[in-house]
XYZ file of N, CA and C in Angstrom:
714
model
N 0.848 -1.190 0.000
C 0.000 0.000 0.000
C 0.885 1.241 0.000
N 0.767 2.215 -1.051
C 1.213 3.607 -1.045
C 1.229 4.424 0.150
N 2.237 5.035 0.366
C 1.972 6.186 1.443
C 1.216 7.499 0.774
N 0.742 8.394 1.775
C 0.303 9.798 0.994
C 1.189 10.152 0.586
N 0.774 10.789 -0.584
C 2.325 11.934 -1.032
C 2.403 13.112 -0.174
N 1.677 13.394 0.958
C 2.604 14.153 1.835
C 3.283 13.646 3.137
N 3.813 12.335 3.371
C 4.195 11.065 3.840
C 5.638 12.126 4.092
N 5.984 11.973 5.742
C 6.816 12.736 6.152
C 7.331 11.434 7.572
N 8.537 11.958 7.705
C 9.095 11.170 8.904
C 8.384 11.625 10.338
N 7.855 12.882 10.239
C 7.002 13.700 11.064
C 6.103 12.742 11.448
N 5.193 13.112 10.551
C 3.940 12.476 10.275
C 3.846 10.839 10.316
N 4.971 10.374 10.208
C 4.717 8.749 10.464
C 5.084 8.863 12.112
N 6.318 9.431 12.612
C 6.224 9.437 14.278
C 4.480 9.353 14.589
N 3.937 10.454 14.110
C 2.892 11.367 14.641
C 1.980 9.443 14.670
N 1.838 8.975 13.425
C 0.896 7.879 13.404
C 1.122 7.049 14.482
N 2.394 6.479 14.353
C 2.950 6.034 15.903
C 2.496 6.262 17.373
N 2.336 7.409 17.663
C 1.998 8.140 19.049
C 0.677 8.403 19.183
N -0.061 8.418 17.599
C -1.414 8.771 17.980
C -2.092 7.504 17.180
N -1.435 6.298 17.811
C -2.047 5.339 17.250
C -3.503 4.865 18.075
N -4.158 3.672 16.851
C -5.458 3.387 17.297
C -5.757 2.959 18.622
N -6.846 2.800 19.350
C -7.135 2.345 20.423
C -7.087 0.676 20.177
N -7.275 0.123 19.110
C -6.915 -1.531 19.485
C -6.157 -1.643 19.818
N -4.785 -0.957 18.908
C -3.324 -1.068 19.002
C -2.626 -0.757 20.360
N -2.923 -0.097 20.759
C -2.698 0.668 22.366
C -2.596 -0.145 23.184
N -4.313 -1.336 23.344
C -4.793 -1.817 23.783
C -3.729 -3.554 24.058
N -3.912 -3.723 22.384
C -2.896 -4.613 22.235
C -1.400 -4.335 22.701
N -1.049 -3.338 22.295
C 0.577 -3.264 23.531
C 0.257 -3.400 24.776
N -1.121 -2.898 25.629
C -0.796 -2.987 27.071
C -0.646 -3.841 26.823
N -1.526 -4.906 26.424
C -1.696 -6.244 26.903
C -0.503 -7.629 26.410
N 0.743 -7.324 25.254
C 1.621 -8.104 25.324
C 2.302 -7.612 26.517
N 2.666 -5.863 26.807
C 3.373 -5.536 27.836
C 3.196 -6.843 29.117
N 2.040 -6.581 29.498
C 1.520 -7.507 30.555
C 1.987 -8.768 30.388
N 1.355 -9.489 29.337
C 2.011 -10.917 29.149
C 3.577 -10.675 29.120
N 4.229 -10.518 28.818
C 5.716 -10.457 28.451
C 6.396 -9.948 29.901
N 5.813 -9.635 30.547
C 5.984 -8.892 32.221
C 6.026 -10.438 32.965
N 4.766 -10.680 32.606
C 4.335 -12.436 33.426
C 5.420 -13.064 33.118
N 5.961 -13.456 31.683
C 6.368 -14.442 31.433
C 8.092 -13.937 31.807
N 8.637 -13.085 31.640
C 10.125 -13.096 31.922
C 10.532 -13.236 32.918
N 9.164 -12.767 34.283
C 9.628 -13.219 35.552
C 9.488 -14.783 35.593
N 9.301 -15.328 34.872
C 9.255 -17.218 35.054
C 10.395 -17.475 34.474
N 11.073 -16.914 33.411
C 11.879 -16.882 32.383
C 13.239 -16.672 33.373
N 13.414 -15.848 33.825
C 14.362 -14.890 34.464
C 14.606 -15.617 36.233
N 13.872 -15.702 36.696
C 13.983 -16.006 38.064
C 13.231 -17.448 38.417
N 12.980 -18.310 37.379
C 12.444 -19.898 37.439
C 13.322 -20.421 38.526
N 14.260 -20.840 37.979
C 15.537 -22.191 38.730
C 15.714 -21.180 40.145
N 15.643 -19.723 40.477
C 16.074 -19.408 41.580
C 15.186 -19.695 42.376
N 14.119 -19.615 41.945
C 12.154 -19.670 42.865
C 12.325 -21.560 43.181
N 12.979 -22.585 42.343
C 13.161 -23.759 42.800
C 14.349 -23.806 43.938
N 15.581 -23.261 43.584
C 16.448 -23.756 44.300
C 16.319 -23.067 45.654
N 15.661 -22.001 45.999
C 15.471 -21.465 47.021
C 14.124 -21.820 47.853
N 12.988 -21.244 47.125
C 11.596 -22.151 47.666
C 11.564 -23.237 47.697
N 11.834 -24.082 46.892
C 11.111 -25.712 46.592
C 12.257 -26.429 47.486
N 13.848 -26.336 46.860
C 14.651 -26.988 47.768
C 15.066 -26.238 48.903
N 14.224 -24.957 49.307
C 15.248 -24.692 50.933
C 16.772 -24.107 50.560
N 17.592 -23.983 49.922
C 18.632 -24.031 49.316
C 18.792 -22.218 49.499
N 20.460 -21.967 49.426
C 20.460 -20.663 50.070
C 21.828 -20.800 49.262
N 21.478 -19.725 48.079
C 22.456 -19.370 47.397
C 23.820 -18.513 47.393
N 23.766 -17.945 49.009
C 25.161 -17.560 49.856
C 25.556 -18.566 50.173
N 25.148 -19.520 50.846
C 25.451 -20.480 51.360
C 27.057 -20.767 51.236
N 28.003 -21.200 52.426
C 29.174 -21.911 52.018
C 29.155 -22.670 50.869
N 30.564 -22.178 49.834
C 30.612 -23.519 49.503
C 31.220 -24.930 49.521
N 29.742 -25.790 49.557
C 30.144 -27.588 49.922
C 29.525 -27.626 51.417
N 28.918 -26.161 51.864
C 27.531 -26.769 52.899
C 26.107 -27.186 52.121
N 25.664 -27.605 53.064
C 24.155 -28.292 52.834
C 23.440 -27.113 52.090
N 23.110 -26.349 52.596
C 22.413 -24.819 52.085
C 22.672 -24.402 50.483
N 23.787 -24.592 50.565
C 24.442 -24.555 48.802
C 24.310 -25.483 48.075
N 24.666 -26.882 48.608
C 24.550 -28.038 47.819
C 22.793 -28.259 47.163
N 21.926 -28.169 48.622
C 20.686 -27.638 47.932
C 19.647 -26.703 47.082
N 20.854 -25.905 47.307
C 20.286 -25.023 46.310
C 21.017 -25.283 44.572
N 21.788 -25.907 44.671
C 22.910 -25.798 43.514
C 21.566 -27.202 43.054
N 21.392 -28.214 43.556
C 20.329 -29.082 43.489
C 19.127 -28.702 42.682
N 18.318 -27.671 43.568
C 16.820 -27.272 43.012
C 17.558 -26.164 41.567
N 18.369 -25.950 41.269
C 18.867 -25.074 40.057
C 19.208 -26.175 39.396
N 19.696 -27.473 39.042
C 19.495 -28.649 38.150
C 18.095 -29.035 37.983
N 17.484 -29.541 38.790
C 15.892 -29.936 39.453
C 15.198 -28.884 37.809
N 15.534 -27.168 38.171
C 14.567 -26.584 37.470
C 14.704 -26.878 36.234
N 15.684 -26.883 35.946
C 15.557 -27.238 34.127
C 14.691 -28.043 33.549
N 14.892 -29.472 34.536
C 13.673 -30.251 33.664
C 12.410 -29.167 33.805
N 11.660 -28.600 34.818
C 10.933 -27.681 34.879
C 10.486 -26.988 33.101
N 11.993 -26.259 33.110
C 12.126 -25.761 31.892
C 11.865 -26.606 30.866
N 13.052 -27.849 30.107
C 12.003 -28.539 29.370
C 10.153 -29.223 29.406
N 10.298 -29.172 30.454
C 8.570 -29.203 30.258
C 7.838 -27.932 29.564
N 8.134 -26.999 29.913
C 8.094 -25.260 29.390
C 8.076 -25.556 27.739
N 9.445 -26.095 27.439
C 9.751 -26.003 25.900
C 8.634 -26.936 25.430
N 8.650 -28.107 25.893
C 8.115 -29.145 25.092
C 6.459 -28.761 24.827
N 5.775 -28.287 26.027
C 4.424 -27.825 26.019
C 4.354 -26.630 25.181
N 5.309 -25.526 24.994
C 4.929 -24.716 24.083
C 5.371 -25.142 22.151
N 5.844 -26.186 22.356
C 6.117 -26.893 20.746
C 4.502 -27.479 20.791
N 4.139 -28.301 22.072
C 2.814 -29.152 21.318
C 2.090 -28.022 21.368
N 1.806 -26.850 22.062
C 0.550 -26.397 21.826
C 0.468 -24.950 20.580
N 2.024 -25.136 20.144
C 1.984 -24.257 18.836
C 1.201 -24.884 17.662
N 1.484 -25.983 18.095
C 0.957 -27.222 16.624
C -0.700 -27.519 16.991
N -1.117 -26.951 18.012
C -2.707 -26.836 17.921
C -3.582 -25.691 18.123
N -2.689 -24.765 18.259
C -2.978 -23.296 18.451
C -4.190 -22.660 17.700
N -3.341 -23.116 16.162
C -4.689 -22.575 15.466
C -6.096 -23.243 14.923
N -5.958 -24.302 15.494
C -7.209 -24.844 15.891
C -8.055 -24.590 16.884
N -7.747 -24.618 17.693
C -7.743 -23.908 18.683
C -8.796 -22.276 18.250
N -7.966 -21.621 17.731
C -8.872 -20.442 17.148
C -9.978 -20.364 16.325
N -10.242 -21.355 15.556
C -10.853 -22.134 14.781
C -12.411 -22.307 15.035
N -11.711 -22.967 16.830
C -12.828 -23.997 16.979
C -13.657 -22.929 17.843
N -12.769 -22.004 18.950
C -13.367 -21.917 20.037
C -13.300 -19.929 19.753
N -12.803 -19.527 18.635
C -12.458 -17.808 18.131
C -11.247 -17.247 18.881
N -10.662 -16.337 18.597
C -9.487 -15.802 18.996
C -9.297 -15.008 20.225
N -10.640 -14.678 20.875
C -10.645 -14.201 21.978
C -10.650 -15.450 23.228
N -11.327 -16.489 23.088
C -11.037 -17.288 23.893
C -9.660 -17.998 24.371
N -9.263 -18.059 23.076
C -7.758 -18.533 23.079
C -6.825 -17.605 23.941
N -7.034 -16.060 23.256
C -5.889 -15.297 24.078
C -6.053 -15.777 25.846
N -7.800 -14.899 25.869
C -7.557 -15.058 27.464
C -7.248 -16.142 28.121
N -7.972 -17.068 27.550
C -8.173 -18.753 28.263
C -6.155 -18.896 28.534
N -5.338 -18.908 27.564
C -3.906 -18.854 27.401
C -3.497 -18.100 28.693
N -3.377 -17.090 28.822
C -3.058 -16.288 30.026
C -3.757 -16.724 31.220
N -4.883 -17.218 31.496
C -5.419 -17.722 32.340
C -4.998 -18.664 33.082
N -4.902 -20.002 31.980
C -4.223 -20.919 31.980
C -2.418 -20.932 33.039
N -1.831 -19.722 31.748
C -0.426 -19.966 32.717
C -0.921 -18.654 34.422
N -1.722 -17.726 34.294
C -1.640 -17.445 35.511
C -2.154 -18.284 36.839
N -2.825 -19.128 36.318
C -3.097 -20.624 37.726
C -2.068 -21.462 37.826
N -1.552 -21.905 36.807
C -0.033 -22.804 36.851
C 0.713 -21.773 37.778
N 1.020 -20.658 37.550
C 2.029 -19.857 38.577
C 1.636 -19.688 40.109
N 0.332 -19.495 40.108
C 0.019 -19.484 41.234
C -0.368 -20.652 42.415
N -0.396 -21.703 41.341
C -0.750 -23.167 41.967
C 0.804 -23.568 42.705
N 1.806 -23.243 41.429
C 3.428 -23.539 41.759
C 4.013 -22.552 43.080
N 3.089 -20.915 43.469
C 3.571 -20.652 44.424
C 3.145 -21.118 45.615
N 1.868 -22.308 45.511
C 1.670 -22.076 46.815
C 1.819 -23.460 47.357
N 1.999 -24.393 45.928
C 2.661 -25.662 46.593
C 4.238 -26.102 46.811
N 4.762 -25.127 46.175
C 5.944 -25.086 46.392
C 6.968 -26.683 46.227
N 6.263 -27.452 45.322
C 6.845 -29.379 45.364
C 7.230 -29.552 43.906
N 8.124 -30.277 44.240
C 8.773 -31.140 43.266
C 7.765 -31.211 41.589
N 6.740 -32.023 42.139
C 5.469 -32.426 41.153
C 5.410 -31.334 40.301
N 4.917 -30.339 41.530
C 3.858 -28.812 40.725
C 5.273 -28.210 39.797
N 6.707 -28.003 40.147
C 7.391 -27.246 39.408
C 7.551 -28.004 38.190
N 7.271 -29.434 37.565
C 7.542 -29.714 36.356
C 5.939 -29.620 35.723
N 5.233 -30.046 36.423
C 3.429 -30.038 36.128
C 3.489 -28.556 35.882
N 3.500 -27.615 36.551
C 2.680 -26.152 36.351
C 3.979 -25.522 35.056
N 5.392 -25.715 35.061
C 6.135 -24.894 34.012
C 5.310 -25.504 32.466
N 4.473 -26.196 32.398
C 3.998 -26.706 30.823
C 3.114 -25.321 30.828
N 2.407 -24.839 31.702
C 1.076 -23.421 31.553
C 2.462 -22.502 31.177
N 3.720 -22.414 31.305
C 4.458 -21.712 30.784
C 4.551 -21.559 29.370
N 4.646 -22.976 28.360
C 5.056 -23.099 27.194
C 3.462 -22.401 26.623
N 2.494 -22.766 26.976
C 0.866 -22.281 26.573
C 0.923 -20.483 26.453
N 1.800 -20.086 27.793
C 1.620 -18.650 27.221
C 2.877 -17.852 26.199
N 3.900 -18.831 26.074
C 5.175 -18.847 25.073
C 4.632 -18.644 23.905
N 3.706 -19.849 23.465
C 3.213 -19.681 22.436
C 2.282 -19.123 22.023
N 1.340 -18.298 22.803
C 0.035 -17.430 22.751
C 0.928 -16.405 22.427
N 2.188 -16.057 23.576
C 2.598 -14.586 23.190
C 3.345 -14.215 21.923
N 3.521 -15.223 21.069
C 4.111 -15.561 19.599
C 3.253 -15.348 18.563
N 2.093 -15.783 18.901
C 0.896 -15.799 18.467
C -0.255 -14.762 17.363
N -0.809 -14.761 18.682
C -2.222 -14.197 18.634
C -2.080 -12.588 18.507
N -0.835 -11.460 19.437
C -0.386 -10.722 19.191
C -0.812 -9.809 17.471
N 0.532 -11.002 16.757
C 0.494 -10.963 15.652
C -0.572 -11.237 14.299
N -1.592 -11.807 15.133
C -2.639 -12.616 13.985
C -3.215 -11.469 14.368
N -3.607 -10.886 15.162
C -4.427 -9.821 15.287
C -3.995 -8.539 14.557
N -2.704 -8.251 14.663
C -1.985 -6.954 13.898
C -2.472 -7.088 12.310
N -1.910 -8.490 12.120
C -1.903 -8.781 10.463
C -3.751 -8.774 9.984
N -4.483 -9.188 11.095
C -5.974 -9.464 10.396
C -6.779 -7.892 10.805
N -6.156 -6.392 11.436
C -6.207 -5.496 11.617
C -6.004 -5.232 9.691
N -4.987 -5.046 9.140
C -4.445 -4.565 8.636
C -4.930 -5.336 6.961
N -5.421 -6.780 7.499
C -6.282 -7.208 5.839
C -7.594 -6.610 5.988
N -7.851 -6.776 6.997
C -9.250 -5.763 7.327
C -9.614 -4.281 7.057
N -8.502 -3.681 6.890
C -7.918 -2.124 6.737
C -9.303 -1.551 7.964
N -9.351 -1.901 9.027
C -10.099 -1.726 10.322
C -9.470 -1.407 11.483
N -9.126 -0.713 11.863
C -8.452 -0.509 13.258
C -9.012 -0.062 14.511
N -10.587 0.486 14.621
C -11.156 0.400 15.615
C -12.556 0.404 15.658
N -13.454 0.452 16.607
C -14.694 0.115 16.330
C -15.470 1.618 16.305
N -16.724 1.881 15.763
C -17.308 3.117 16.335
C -18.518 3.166 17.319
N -19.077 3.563 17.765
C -20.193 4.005 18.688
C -20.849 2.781 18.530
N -21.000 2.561 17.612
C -22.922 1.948 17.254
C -22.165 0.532 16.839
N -21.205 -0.044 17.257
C -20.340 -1.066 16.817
C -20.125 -1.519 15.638
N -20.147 -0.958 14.640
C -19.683 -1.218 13.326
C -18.485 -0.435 13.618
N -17.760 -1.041 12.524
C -16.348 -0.754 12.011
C -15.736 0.330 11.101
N -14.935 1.193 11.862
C -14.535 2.307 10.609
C -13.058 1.862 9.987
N -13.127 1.782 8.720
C -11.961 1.258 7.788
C -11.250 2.657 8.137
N -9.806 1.867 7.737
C -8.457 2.966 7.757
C -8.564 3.428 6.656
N -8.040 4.742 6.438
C -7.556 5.314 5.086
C -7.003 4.557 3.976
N -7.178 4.532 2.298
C -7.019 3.873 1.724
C -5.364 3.833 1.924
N -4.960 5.379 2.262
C -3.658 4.981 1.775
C -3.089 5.908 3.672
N -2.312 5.289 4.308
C -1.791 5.713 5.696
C -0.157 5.505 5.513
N -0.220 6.054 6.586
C 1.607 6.194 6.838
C 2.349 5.291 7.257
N 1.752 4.356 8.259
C 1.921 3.573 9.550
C 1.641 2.205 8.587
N 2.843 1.209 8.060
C 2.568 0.450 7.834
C 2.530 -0.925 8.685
N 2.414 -2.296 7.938
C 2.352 -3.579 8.906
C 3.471 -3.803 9.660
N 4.704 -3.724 8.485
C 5.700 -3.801 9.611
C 6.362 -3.314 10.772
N 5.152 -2.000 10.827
C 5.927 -0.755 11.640
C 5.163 -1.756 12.903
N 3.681 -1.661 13.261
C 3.133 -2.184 13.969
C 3.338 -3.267 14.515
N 3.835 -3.892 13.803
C 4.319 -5.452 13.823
C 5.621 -5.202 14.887
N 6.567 -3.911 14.574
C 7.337 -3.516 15.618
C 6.924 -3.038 17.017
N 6.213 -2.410 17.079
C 6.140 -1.590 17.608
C 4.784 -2.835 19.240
N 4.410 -3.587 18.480
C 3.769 -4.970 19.297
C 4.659 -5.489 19.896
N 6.131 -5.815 19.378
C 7.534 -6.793 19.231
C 7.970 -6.154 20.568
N 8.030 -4.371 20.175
C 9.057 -4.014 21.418
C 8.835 -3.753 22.716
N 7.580 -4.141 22.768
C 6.781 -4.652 24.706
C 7.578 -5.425 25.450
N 8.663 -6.338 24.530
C 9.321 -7.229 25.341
C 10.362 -6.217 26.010
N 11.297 -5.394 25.111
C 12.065 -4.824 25.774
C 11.196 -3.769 26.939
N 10.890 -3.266 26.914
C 9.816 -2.366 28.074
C 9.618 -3.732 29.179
N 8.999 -4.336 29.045
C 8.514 -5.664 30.408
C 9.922 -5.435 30.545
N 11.459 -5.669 30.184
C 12.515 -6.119 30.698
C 13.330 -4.599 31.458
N 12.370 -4.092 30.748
C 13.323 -2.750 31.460
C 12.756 -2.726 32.820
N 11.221 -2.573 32.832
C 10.335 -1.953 33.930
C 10.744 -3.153 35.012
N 10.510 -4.221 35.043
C 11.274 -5.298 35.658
C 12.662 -5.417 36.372
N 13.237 -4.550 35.388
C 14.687 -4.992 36.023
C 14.919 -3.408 37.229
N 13.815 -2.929 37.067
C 14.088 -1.440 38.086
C 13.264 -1.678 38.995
N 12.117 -2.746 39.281
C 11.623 -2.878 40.403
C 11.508 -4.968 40.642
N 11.815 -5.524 40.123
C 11.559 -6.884 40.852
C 12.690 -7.071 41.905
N 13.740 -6.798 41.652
C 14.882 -7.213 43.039
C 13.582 -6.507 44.392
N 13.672 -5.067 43.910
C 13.333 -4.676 45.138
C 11.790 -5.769 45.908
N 11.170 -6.425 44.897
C 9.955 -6.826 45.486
C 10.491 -8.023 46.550
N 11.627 -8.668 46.001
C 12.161 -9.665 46.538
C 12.472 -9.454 47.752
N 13.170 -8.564 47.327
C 14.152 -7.685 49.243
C 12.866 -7.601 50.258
N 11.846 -7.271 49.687
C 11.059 -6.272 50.896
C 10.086 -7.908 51.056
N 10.201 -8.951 49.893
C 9.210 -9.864 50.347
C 10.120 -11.041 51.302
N 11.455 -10.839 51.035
C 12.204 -12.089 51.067
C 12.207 -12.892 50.802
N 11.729 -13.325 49.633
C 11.102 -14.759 49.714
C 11.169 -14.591 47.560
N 12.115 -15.665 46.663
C 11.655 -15.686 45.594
C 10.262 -15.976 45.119
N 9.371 -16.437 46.011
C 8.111 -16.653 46.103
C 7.073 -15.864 45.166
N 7.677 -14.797 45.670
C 7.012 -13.285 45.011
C 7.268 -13.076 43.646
N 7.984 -13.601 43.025
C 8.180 -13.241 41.666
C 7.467 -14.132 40.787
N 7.021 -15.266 41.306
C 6.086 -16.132 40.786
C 4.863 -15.595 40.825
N 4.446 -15.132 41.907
C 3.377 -14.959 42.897
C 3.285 -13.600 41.717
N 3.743 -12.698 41.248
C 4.284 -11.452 40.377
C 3.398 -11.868 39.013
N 3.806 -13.266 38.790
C 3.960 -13.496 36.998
C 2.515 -13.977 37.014
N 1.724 -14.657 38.357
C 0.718 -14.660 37.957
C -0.463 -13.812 37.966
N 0.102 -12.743 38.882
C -1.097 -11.311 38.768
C -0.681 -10.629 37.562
N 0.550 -10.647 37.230
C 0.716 -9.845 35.622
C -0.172 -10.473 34.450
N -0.294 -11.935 34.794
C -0.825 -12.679 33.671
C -2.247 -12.328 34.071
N -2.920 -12.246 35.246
C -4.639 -11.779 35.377
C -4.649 -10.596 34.765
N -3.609 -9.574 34.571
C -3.741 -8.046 34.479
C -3.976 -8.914 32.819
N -3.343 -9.247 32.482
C -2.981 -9.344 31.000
C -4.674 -10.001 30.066
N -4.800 -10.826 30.945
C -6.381 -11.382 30.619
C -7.138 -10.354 30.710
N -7.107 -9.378 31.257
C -8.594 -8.680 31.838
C -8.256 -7.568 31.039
N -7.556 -7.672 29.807
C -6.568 -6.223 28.728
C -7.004 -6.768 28.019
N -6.785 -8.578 27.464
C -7.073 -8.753 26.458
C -8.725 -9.283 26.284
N -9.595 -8.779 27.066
C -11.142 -8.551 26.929
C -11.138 -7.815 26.832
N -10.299 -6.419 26.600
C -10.965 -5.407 25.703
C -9.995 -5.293 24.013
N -9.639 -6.268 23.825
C -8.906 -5.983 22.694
C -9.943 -6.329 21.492
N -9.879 -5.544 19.850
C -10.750 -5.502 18.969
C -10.180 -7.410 18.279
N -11.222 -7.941 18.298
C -10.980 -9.219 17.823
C -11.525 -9.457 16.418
N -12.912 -8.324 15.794
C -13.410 -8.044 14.693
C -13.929 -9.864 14.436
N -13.984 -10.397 13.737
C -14.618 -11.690 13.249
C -13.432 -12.771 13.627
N -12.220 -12.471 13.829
C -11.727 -13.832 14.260
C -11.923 -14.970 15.421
């Protein structure tokens, strides 16, 4: 699609900043997911070797305290492959999935999904739950790969970007500034933001909670925030 011929670097910022309300909508809401998921990502094996095994990562080393914790930080990985393996099978049914049940169910149900796995894993704190609950991990791996994007791209075959009053749909300009791939960026770079905003306040939640507990306990209220964003996101017929 052509830009206007008065198509300015101005004027494309400007589209950027004064973008649609789906789009908006849709960044809070990877923000959110991508918030959930890096604290599982980022602080997993420490939330095992410290919660699950007791394990105390000052600890001497070649005391008990260390050895257990050095323990629940092997322990988590399998954790982790469960993570990988569940988000390979449920990429390969994903879009059935959308299919069967529409694209709004999928997002939220997805976030839902991994925010009970996180919260089930903080409060049982066992062996079982850390390889059982990291699979609700791979479910929102692959939602946040996803649905994001199917929505940008079916925005943009739609030439629809938000709804009006009376709920019909007002089409975009034949010809705009702000193309797919810009959007397509601009969805992408939520991850860096979750990693920034994160890395300037999760230590501190830790310190004041003591307990890696909290960062789990973190990923699954980010993931409710993230569900209750993506019920207001424009889903149009998918």
């Amino acid at each position: 699609m052509a830009p206007p011929p008065n198509a300015s670097l101005a004027l494309y910022l400007k589209s950027i900043i004064y973008m649609p309300f789906s789009l908006r909508i849709l960044c809070l809401t990877n923000l959110f997911c991508w918030m959930a998921h890096v604290c599982y990502s980022l602080y997993f094996t420490d939330f095992v070797g410290e919660a699950v095994f007791n394990g105390d990562p000052t600890g001497i080393e070649g005391s008990e305290s260390r050895q257990l914790y050095e323990e629940g930080i092997r322990f988590g990985c399998w954790g982790m492959s469960m993570y990988s393996l569940c988000c390979a099978c449920y990429s390969l049914v994903i879009e059935k999935f959308i299919k069967r049940f529409g694209a709004k169910y999928v997002y939220v149900g997805g976030l839902l999904v991994y925010s009970s796995g996180m919260i089930l894993m903080a409060i049982t704190k066992h062996k079982v739950g850390v390889i059982l609950f990291s699979g609700t991990a791979g479910v929102m791996y692959s939602t946040l790969f996803t649905m994001p994007y199917l929505l940008v791209a079916h925005y943009h075959a739609k030439k629809t970007f938000q709804p009006s009053s009376d709920l019909c749909t007002i089409s975009a300009p034949d010809k705009q500034v702000r193309g797919l791939g810009t959007d397509v960026a601009i969805v992408s770079s939520m991850v860096f933001l979750a990693q920034f905003i994160l890395s300037m306040g999760i230590g501190s939640v830790v310190s004041i909670s003591g307990t890696t507990t909290s960062v789990v306990v973190a990923a699954s209220l980010l993931a409710t925030f993230g569900a209750i964003s993506a019920t207001q996101v424009m889903y149009l017929d998918l």
